[in-house]
mmCIF file of C-alpha atoms in Angstrom:
data_model
loop_
_atom_site.group_PDB
_atom_site.id
_atom_site.type_symbol
_atom_site.label_atom_id
_atom_site.label_comp_id
_atom_site.label_asym_id
_atom_site.label_seq_id
_atom_site.Cartn_x
_atom_site.Cartn_y
_atom_site.Cartn_z
ATOM 1 C CA MET P 1 -7.569 -3.485 -9.137
ATOM 2 C CA SER P 2 -4.375 -5.481 -9.150
ATOM 3 C CA ASP P 3 -2.787 -5.991 -12.569
ATOM 4 C CA THR P 4 -0.709 -8.950 -11.430
ATOM 5 C CA ASP P 5 -0.318 -11.564 -14.132
ATOM 6 C CA LEU P 6 2.018 -14.063 -15.742
ATOM 7 C CA GLU P 7 3.478 -13.508 -19.174
ATOM 8 C CA GLY P 8 6.208 -14.803 -21.422
ATOM 9 C CA ALA P 9 9.419 -13.150 -22.437
ATOM 10 C CA SER P 10 8.098 -12.327 -25.891
ATOM 11 C CA SER P 11 6.010 -9.437 -24.506
ATOM 12 C CA ARG P 12 9.066 -7.725 -23.022
ATOM 13 C CA ALA P 13 9.771 -6.168 -26.382
ATOM 14 C CA ALA P 14 6.633 -4.047 -25.947
ATOM 15 C CA ARG P 15 8.296 -2.210 -23.065
ATOM 16 C CA LYS P 16 10.980 0.398 -23.287
ATOM 17 C CA ARG P 17 13.383 2.683 -21.498
ATOM 18 C CA GLU P 18 12.431 6.358 -21.419
ATOM 19 C CA ARG P 19 14.775 9.301 -21.507
ATOM 20 C CA ARG P 20 17.441 9.101 -18.783
ATOM 21 C CA ASP P 21 16.972 5.336 -18.892
ATOM 22 C CA HIS P 22 13.787 5.150 -16.774
ATOM 23 C CA TRP P 23 11.675 2.066 -17.367
ATOM 24 C CA ARG P 24 8.148 2.434 -18.718
ATOM 25 C CA PRO P 25 5.680 -0.473 -18.966
ATOM 26 C CA GLY P 26 4.328 -1.234 -22.411
ATOM 27 C CA THR P 27 0.665 -0.781 -21.425
ATOM 28 C CA LEU P 28 -1.052 2.224 -19.881
ATOM 29 C CA LEU P 29 -2.707 2.122 -16.491
ATOM 30 C CA ARG P 30 -6.481 1.682 -16.457
ATOM 31 C CA GLN P 31 -8.936 2.232 -13.652
ATOM 32 C CA ALA P 32 -11.199 -0.700 -12.752
ATOM 33 C CA GLU P 33 -14.470 -0.778 -14.695
ATOM 34 C CA VAL P 34 -16.752 -0.874 -11.665
ATOM 35 C CA LEU P 35 -18.074 2.633 -11.007
ATOM 36 C CA VAL P 36 -18.779 3.409 -14.662
ATOM 37 C CA TRP P 37 -21.825 4.563 -16.604
ATOM 38 C CA PRO P 38 -23.518 2.853 -18.297
ATOM 39 C CA PRO P 39 -22.924 -0.091 -15.962
ATOM 40 C CA ARG P 40 -20.825 -2.997 -17.246
ATOM 41 C CA PRO P 41 -21.758 -5.930 -15.011
ATOM 42 C CA ARG P 42 -19.611 -8.514 -16.812
ATOM 43 C CA ALA P 43 -16.559 -6.277 -16.607
ATOM 44 C CA ALA P 44 -17.284 -5.591 -12.933
ATOM 45 C CA LEU P 45 -17.524 -9.310 -12.151
ATOM 46 C CA LYS P 46 -14.216 -9.864 -13.915
ATOM 47 C CA VAL P 47 -12.652 -7.131 -11.770
ATOM 48 C CA PHE P 48 -13.757 -8.822 -8.563
ATOM 49 C CA PHE P 49 -13.412 -12.504 -9.426
ATOM 50 C CA GLY P 50 -10.952 -12.677 -12.322
ATOM 51 C CA PHE P 51 -7.222 -13.303 -12.184
ATOM 52 C CA PRO P 52 -5.681 -10.875 -11.781
ATOM 53 C CA GLY P 53 -8.486 -9.044 -9.999
ATOM 54 C CA TYR P 54 -9.670 -7.426 -6.819
ATOM 55 C CA ILE P 55 -9.530 -10.625 -4.787
ATOM 56 C CA LEU P 56 -6.758 -12.562 -6.534
ATOM 57 C CA PRO P 57 -3.928 -12.628 -5.894
ATOM 58 C CA TRP P 58 -2.932 -9.892 -3.449
ATOM 59 C CA ASN P 59 -6.029 -9.300 -1.297
ATOM 60 C CA LEU P 60 -6.512 -13.040 -0.830
ATOM 61 C CA LEU P 61 -2.870 -13.389 0.181
ATOM 62 C CA TYR P 62 -3.182 -10.648 2.786
ATOM 63 C CA LEU P 63 -6.408 -12.195 4.050
ATOM 64 C CA LEU P 64 -4.724 -15.591 4.514
ATOM 65 C CA ILE P 65 -1.897 -13.948 6.444
ATOM 66 C CA ALA P 66 -4.468 -12.190 8.651
ATOM 67 C CA ALA P 67 -6.279 -15.474 9.332
ATOM 68 C CA PHE P 68 -3.013 -17.189 10.259
ATOM 69 C CA THR P 69 -2.136 -14.265 12.517
ATOM 70 C CA TRP P 70 -5.483 -14.388 14.330
ATOM 71 C CA PHE P 71 -5.569 -18.133 14.892
ATOM 72 C CA CYS P 72 -1.872 -18.713 15.609
ATOM 73 C CA LEU P 73 -0.217 -15.480 16.734
ATOM 74 C CA THR P 74 -2.848 -13.525 18.678
ATOM 75 C CA PRO P 75 -4.056 -13.964 22.285
ATOM 76 C CA ASN P 76 -7.767 -14.561 22.771
ATOM 77 C CA LEU P 77 -10.032 -11.650 23.641
ATOM 78 C CA ALA P 78 -10.411 -12.767 27.256
ATOM 79 C CA THR P 79 -6.672 -12.318 27.733
ATOM 80 C CA MET P 80 -6.793 -8.876 26.165
ATOM 81 C CA ARG P 81 -9.392 -7.489 28.563
ATOM 82 C CA HIS P 82 -6.527 -6.130 30.646
ATOM 83 C CA LEU P 83 -3.535 -4.190 29.354
ATOM 84 C CA GLN P 84 -0.638 -6.468 30.204
ATOM 85 C CA LEU P 85 2.910 -6.176 28.944
ATOM 86 C CA SER P 86 3.111 -9.871 28.010
ATOM 87 C CA TRP P 87 0.444 -9.922 25.296
ATOM 88 C CA MET P 88 1.155 -6.372 24.109
ATOM 89 C CA ALA P 89 4.831 -7.249 23.619
ATOM 90 C CA LEU P 90 3.789 -10.378 21.707
ATOM 91 C CA ILE P 91 1.757 -8.286 19.246
ATOM 92 C CA LEU P 92 4.606 -5.805 18.822
ATOM 93 C CA ALA P 93 7.104 -8.612 18.166
ATOM 94 C CA ARG P 94 4.892 -10.487 15.702
ATOM 95 C CA ASN P 95 4.108 -7.283 13.789
ATOM 96 C CA ALA P 96 7.794 -6.457 13.503
ATOM 97 C CA GLY P 97 8.632 -10.033 12.524
ATOM 98 C CA LEU P 98 5.972 -10.359 9.844
ATOM 99 C CA LEU P 99 6.837 -7.000 8.325
ATOM 100 C CA PHE P 100 10.539 -7.859 8.302
ATOM 101 C CA LEU P 101 9.734 -11.138 6.544
ATOM 102 C CA ILE P 102 7.524 -9.575 3.860
ATOM 103 C CA ALA P 103 9.351 -6.322 3.090
ATOM 104 C CA GLY P 104 12.685 -8.036 3.629
ATOM 105 C CA SER P 105 11.838 -10.731 1.091
ATOM 106 C CA TRP P 106 11.179 -8.139 -1.615
ATOM 107 C CA HIS P 107 14.392 -6.341 -0.699
ATOM 108 C CA LEU P 108 16.505 -9.486 -0.485
ATOM 109 C CA ARG P 109 15.628 -10.767 -3.949
ATOM 110 C CA LEU P 110 15.628 -7.479 -5.840
ATOM 111 C CA TYR P 111 18.145 -5.280 -4.029
ATOM 112 C CA ILE P 112 20.601 -7.579 -2.217
ATOM 113 C CA GLN P 113 20.729 -10.621 -4.476
ATOM 114 C CA LYS P 114 19.832 -8.389 -7.470
ATOM 115 C CA ALA P 115 18.366 -11.558 -8.960
ATOM 116 C CA GLN P 116 17.242 -9.822 -12.160
ATOM 117 C CA GLY P 117 19.622 -6.902 -12.231
ATOM 118 C CA GLN P 118 17.817 -3.762 -13.369
ATOM 119 C CA GLU P 119 15.408 -5.569 -15.662
ATOM 120 C CA PHE P 120 11.951 -3.975 -15.216
ATOM 121 C CA LYS P 121 13.362 -1.461 -12.672
ATOM 122 C CA TYR P 122 11.763 1.965 -13.094
ATOM 123 C CA HIS P 123 14.658 4.083 -11.834
ATOM 124 C CA PRO P 124 18.109 3.457 -13.320
ATOM 125 C CA ARG P 125 19.944 3.884 -10.007
ATOM 126 C CA TRP P 126 20.085 1.763 -6.851
ATOM 127 C CA PRO P 127 19.066 3.209 -3.439
ATOM 128 C CA ALA P 128 21.126 6.216 -2.423
ATOM 129 C CA LYS P 129 24.199 6.158 -0.230
ATOM 130 C CA GLY P 130 26.401 9.012 0.921
ATOM 131 C CA THR P 131 23.679 11.684 0.870
ATOM 132 C CA ASN P 132 22.638 13.665 3.929
ATOM 133 C CA ILE P 133 18.963 13.835 3.022
ATOM 134 C CA PHE P 134 18.686 10.380 4.624
ATOM 135 C CA LEU P 135 19.545 9.341 8.167
ATOM 136 C CA PHE P 136 22.888 7.550 8.355
ATOM 137 C CA ASN P 137 23.538 8.927 4.818
ATOM 138 C CA ASN P 138 21.890 5.749 3.556
ATOM 139 C CA GLN P 139 18.421 5.471 2.007
ATOM 140 C CA VAL P 140 17.748 1.861 2.992
ATOM 141 C CA LEU P 141 18.904 2.309 6.601
ATOM 142 C CA ASP P 142 16.850 5.500 6.864
ATOM 143 C CA ASN P 143 13.759 3.716 5.545
ATOM 144 C CA ILE P 144 14.214 0.759 7.905
ATOM 145 C CA PHE P 145 14.684 3.160 10.843
ATOM 146 C CA TRP P 146 11.380 4.964 10.263
ATOM 147 C CA THR P 147 9.603 1.665 9.596
ATOM 148 C CA PHE P 148 10.553 0.023 12.883
ATOM 149 C CA ILE P 149 10.918 3.063 15.148
ATOM 150 C CA SER P 150 7.672 4.729 14.109
ATOM 151 C CA ALA P 151 5.423 2.629 11.845
ATOM 152 C CA VAL P 152 5.464 -0.650 13.788
ATOM 153 C CA PRO P 153 4.859 0.919 17.249
ATOM 154 C CA ILE P 154 2.015 3.131 15.978
ATOM 155 C CA TRP P 155 0.444 0.227 14.060
ATOM 156 C CA THR P 156 0.721 -1.914 17.197
ATOM 157 C CA ALA P 157 -0.739 0.792 19.448
ATOM 158 C CA TYR P 158 -3.829 1.119 17.246
ATOM 159 C CA GLU P 159 -4.194 -2.669 17.247
ATOM 160 C CA ILE P 160 -3.819 -3.051 21.016
ATOM 161 C CA ILE P 161 -6.322 -0.285 21.784
ATOM 162 C CA THR P 162 -8.842 -1.756 19.338
ATOM 163 C CA PHE P 163 -8.513 -5.293 20.742
ATOM 164 C CA TRP P 164 -8.757 -3.968 24.293
ATOM 165 C CA GLY P 165 -11.944 -2.060 23.409
ATOM 166 C CA GLU P 166 -13.519 -5.084 21.731
ATOM 167 C CA ALA P 167 -12.552 -7.389 24.601
ATOM 168 C CA ASN P 168 -14.273 -5.102 27.114
ATOM 169 C CA GLY P 169 -17.357 -4.466 24.993
ATOM 170 C CA TRP P 170 -16.557 -0.798 24.474
ATOM 171 C CA LEU P 171 -16.301 -1.194 20.709
ATOM 172 C CA PRO P 172 -18.868 -2.950 18.455
ATOM 173 C CA TYR P 173 -18.112 -6.640 17.942
ATOM 174 C CA LEU P 174 -19.174 -8.859 15.028
ATOM 175 C CA SER P 175 -19.651 -12.595 15.485
ATOM 176 C CA TRP P 176 -19.080 -14.683 12.369
ATOM 177 C CA GLN P 177 -21.500 -17.356 13.673
ATOM 178 C CA ARG P 178 -24.387 -14.878 13.886
ATOM 179 C CA HIS P 179 -23.623 -12.747 10.846
ATOM 180 C CA PRO P 180 -21.651 -14.855 8.344
ATOM 181 C CA VAL P 181 -22.669 -12.819 5.269
ATOM 182 C CA TRP P 182 -21.694 -9.463 6.768
ATOM 183 C CA PHE P 183 -18.523 -11.084 8.101
ATOM 184 C CA VAL P 184 -17.426 -11.932 4.542
ATOM 185 C CA LEU P 185 -18.667 -8.702 2.945
ATOM 186 C CA LEU P 186 -16.694 -6.609 5.398
ATOM 187 C CA PHE P 187 -13.480 -8.277 4.267
ATOM 188 C CA LEU P 188 -14.381 -7.310 0.680
ATOM 189 C CA ALA P 189 -15.134 -3.733 1.732
ATOM 190 C CA ILE P 190 -11.978 -3.047 3.742
ATOM 191 C CA PRO P 191 -9.642 -2.471 0.740
ATOM 192 C CA MET P 192 -12.248 -0.105 -0.763
ATOM 193 C CA TRP P 193 -12.395 1.851 2.492
ATOM 194 C CA ARG P 194 -8.592 1.939 2.431
ATOM 195 C CA ASP P 195 -8.656 3.457 -1.072
ATOM 196 C CA VAL P 196 -10.914 6.323 0.021
ATOM 197 C CA HIS P 197 -9.175 6.928 3.358
ATOM 198 C CA PHE P 198 -5.731 6.908 1.750
ATOM 199 C CA TYR P 199 -6.725 9.383 -0.948
ATOM 200 C CA VAL P 200 -8.239 11.840 1.547
ATOM 201 C CA THR P 201 -5.363 11.746 4.037
ATOM 202 C CA HIS P 202 -2.765 11.755 1.273
ATOM 203 C CA ARG P 203 -4.224 14.861 -0.354
ATOM 204 C CA MET P 204 -4.354 16.483 3.070
ATOM 205 C CA ILE P 205 -0.648 15.985 3.776
ATOM 206 C CA HIS P 206 0.226 17.437 0.371
ATOM 207 C CA TRP P 207 -1.067 20.784 1.703
ATOM 208 C CA PRO P 208 2.195 22.802 1.666
ATOM 209 C CA PRO P 209 2.572 23.401 5.439
ATOM 210 C CA LEU P 210 1.897 19.735 6.228
ATOM 211 C CA TYR P 211 4.006 18.594 3.328
ATOM 212 C CA ARG P 212 7.033 20.540 4.505
ATOM 213 C CA ALA P 213 6.661 19.469 8.136
ATOM 214 C CA VAL P 214 5.557 15.858 7.625
ATOM 215 C CA HIS P 215 5.198 14.298 4.183
ATOM 216 C CA SER P 216 8.454 15.527 2.682
ATOM 217 C CA LEU P 217 10.248 12.804 4.649
ATOM 218 C CA HIS P 218 8.467 10.135 2.621
ATOM 219 C CA HIS P 219 9.057 11.973 -0.666
ATOM 220 C CA ASN P 220 12.798 11.966 -0.124
ATOM 221 C CA ASN P 221 12.345 8.548 -1.723
ATOM 222 C CA VAL P 222 12.111 9.362 -5.425
ATOM 223 C CA ASN P 223 13.924 6.151 -6.283
ATOM 224 C CA ILE P 224 11.642 3.930 -4.236
ATOM 225 C CA GLY P 225 12.288 0.478 -2.785
ATOM 226 C CA PRO P 226 10.355 -1.978 -0.582
ATOM 227 C CA TRP P 227 11.421 -0.293 2.659
ATOM 228 C CA SER P 228 10.296 3.123 1.363
ATOM 229 C CA GLY P 229 6.620 2.237 1.757
ATOM 230 C CA LEU P 230 6.420 2.924 5.498
ATOM 231 C CA ALA P 231 9.281 5.423 5.698
ATOM 232 C CA MET P 232 7.097 8.221 7.040
ATOM 233 C CA HIS P 233 7.035 10.897 9.715
ATOM 234 C CA PRO P 234 5.253 9.721 12.918
ATOM 235 C CA VAL P 235 2.439 12.219 12.295
ATOM 236 C CA GLU P 236 1.873 10.657 8.903
ATOM 237 C CA HIS P 237 1.825 7.200 10.497
ATOM 238 C CA LEU P 238 -0.859 8.388 12.920
ATOM 239 C CA LEU P 239 -2.977 9.578 9.985
ATOM 240 C CA TYR P 240 -2.223 6.604 7.770
ATOM 241 C CA TYR P 241 -3.134 3.954 10.347
ATOM 242 C CA SER P 242 -6.228 5.877 11.457
ATOM 243 C CA ALA P 243 -8.081 3.901 8.785
ATOM 244 C CA VAL P 244 -8.557 1.285 11.523
ATOM 245 C CA LEU P 245 -10.895 3.706 13.336
ATOM 246 C CA LEU P 246 -13.582 2.381 10.998
ATOM 247 C CA HIS P 247 -13.783 -0.615 13.326
ATOM 248 C CA TRP P 248 -14.492 1.624 16.302
ATOM 249 C CA VAL P 249 -17.901 2.458 14.801
ATOM 250 C CA VAL P 250 -18.669 -0.471 12.447
ATOM 251 C CA PRO P 251 -19.217 -3.867 14.108
ATOM 252 C CA SER P 252 -16.135 -5.949 13.326
ATOM 253 C CA HIS P 253 -14.300 -9.091 14.321
ATOM 254 C CA PRO P 254 -10.647 -8.908 15.472
ATOM 255 C CA MET P 255 -9.656 -10.655 12.232
ATOM 256 C CA HIS P 256 -11.074 -7.684 10.299
ATOM 257 C CA VAL P 257 -8.905 -5.387 12.404
ATOM 258 C CA ILE P 258 -5.817 -7.498 11.725
ATOM 259 C CA PHE P 259 -6.587 -7.595 7.990
ATOM 260 C CA GLU P 260 -7.024 -3.813 7.877
ATOM 261 C CA LEU P 261 -3.781 -3.069 9.716
ATOM 262 C CA GLN P 262 -1.727 -5.702 7.936
ATOM 263 C CA HIS P 263 -3.017 -4.520 4.578
ATOM 264 C CA LEU P 264 -1.881 -1.025 5.551
ATOM 265 C CA SER P 265 1.509 -2.408 6.559
ATOM 266 C CA PHE P 266 2.329 -5.033 3.934
ATOM 267 C CA ALA P 267 0.902 -3.477 0.774
ATOM 268 C CA PRO P 268 3.299 -0.477 0.842
ATOM 269 C CA ALA P 269 6.308 -2.784 0.388
ATOM 270 C CA GLN P 270 4.669 -4.210 -2.722
ATOM 271 C CA GLY P 271 3.532 -0.730 -3.812
ATOM 272 C CA HIS P 272 7.045 0.709 -3.527
ATOM 273 C CA VAL P 273 9.061 -2.243 -4.774
ATOM 274 C CA GLY P 274 10.472 -0.181 -7.647
ATOM 275 C CA PHE P 275 10.180 -2.894 -10.315
ATOM 276 C CA GLU P 276 7.293 -3.398 -12.721
ATOM 277 C CA ARG P 277 7.803 -7.155 -12.553
ATOM 278 C CA VAL P 278 9.608 -9.875 -10.656
ATOM 279 C CA VAL P 279 11.216 -12.513 -12.851
ATOM 280 C CA LEU P 280 10.382 -15.953 -11.442
ATOM 281 C CA ARG P 281 12.253 -17.922 -14.076
ATOM 282 C CA ASP P 282 13.137 -17.491 -17.728
ATOM 283 C CA GLY P 283 10.060 -16.336 -19.585
ATOM 284 C CA VAL P 284 7.758 -16.035 -16.527
ATOM 285 C CA THR P 285 7.216 -12.781 -14.648
ATOM 286 C CA VAL P 286 4.773 -11.497 -12.044
ATOM 287 C CA LYS P 287 3.544 -7.902 -11.960
ATOM 288 C CA THR P 288 4.151 -6.110 -8.669
ATOM 289 C CA ASP P 289 1.217 -3.690 -9.086
ATOM 290 C CA ASP P 290 3.341 -0.698 -8.006
ATOM 291 C CA TYR P 291 3.526 1.413 -11.179
ATOM 292 C CA TYR P 292 0.491 3.446 -10.094
ATOM 293 C CA HIS P 293 2.209 4.747 -6.980
ATOM 294 C CA TYR P 294 5.625 4.971 -8.609
ATOM 295 C CA LEU P 295 4.164 7.655 -10.881
ATOM 296 C CA HIS P 296 3.140 9.606 -7.784
ATOM 297 C CA HIS P 297 6.727 9.614 -6.532
ATOM 298 C CA LYS P 298 7.954 10.541 -9.991
ATOM 299 C CA TYR P 299 5.498 13.379 -10.737
ATOM 300 C CA PHE P 300 4.323 14.295 -7.212
ATOM 301 C CA GLU P 301 0.939 15.851 -8.157
ATOM 302 C CA VAL P 302 -0.789 12.729 -9.527
ATOM 303 C CA ASN P 303 -2.059 9.322 -8.369
ATOM 304 C CA TYR P 304 -2.680 10.231 -4.738
ATOM 305 C CA GLY P 305 -4.873 7.153 -4.352
ATOM 306 C CA SER P 306 -4.313 3.565 -5.367
ATOM 307 C CA ALA P 307 -5.178 1.230 -8.231
ATOM 308 C CA GLY P 308 -8.253 -0.156 -6.500
ATOM 309 C CA VAL P 309 -11.895 -0.291 -7.517
ATOM 310 C CA ILE P 310 -12.685 3.209 -6.199
ATOM 311 C CA PRO P 311 -11.327 5.558 -8.910
ATOM 312 C CA THR P 312 -10.544 8.475 -6.599
ATOM 313 C CA ASP P 313 -7.873 10.002 -8.818
ATOM 314 C CA LEU P 314 -10.073 9.725 -11.895
ATOM 315 C CA LEU P 315 -12.951 11.404 -10.046
ATOM 316 C CA PHE P 316 -10.808 14.321 -8.861
ATOM 317 C CA GLY P 317 -8.741 14.793 -12.004
ATOM 318 C CA THR P 318 -5.409 13.595 -10.622
ATOM 319 C CA PHE P 319 -5.099 10.300 -12.506
ATOM 320 C CA HIS P 320 -1.935 9.622 -14.512
ATOM 321 C CA ASP P 321 -1.881 6.540 -16.744
ATOM 322 C CA GLY P 322 1.836 6.688 -17.577
ATOM 323 C CA SER P 323 1.442 8.357 -20.963
ATOM 324 C CA ASP P 324 3.078 11.521 -22.276
ATOM 325 C CA GLU P 325 -0.410 12.952 -22.778
ATOM 326 C CA ALA P 326 -1.162 12.505 -19.065
ATOM 327 C CA THR P 327 2.050 14.354 -18.213
ATOM 328 C CA GLU P 328 0.986 17.223 -20.477
ATOM 329 C CA ARG P 329 -2.447 17.362 -18.786
ATOM 330 C CA MET P 330 -0.733 17.391 -15.392
ATOM 331 C CA ASN P 331 1.499 20.277 -16.425
ATOM 332 C CA ARG P 332 -1.466 22.297 -17.727
ATOM 333 C CA ARG P 333 -3.202 21.718 -14.386
ATOM 334 C CA ILE P 334 -0.363 22.586 -11.998
ATOM 335 C CA LEU P 335 1.742 25.170 -13.837
ATOM 336 C CA PRO P 336 -0.830 28.010 -13.523
ATOM 337 C CA ASN P 337 -1.004 27.343 -9.758
ATOM 338 C CA MET P 338 2.783 27.438 -9.485
ATOM 339 C CA LYS P 339 2.951 30.812 -11.289
ATOM 340 C CA SER P 340 0.250 32.284 -9.078
#
């Protein structure tokens, strides 16, 4: 569940800097009260329909972008029955352009303009320069390289193949006119499917051989920024974007496919922004909803999933709420394995 909200400056005093000047939010992370026993229907409704909540603001924003993309920036299915360079290049260009706009906007305000300095920034340093663990000895350039050389082409390839299959009737198609209820419910289900898929694939690539060969590239980014979200090895991109294969077996509309892939592509910039909050104006801030994943980059063995309504980390004992007690539990869990 997104924790995005507005609050005044008076609450900033509840937050603090940790040792070594790392920023820690004043409230602990909580998993959404949906899959709980005994059931709490009022709390569950608030999760889905409240503000902030499951729908508002982030999932609705990504849905609106997907709708705009389908109606204004995507060829019709008849055109996509044949693999032609013209429409495939259009999809590649619009994916690159939209991602540059969204991730670049986060980066511009927080890391180029430095509009709020280091206020609410988790890590006390700016992105690394002059270190050979990153291509070009520059963290931001390295991240942008992997984003546009690997992530965007693989995202686009999955999208093109899926559209081509739907256009030719090889993949199951869902008409909104015939099935309006399922059409809407599938949009609500896609982020939940993403939560489960991400947890499973993420745990898999933390297996030591795969980690060393593949996932370590992403974890070079301890001090994360918006461009870090999709800075991955191509093998990891293949696994990450394979969430769209759901639509190869479940009847779907092309707009569902776009929503799935754009959610996979745009949410990582928000999830790696590196700041607890963005300051809009004096006294008004907006939560970025990225603390959950920041803790994964900080501690490595926790929060493999995301802060959605499916509490995967809580179920499998890898949830970290940001407290010292959670760090102690983590150490008790992993230290015996390290010694063995």
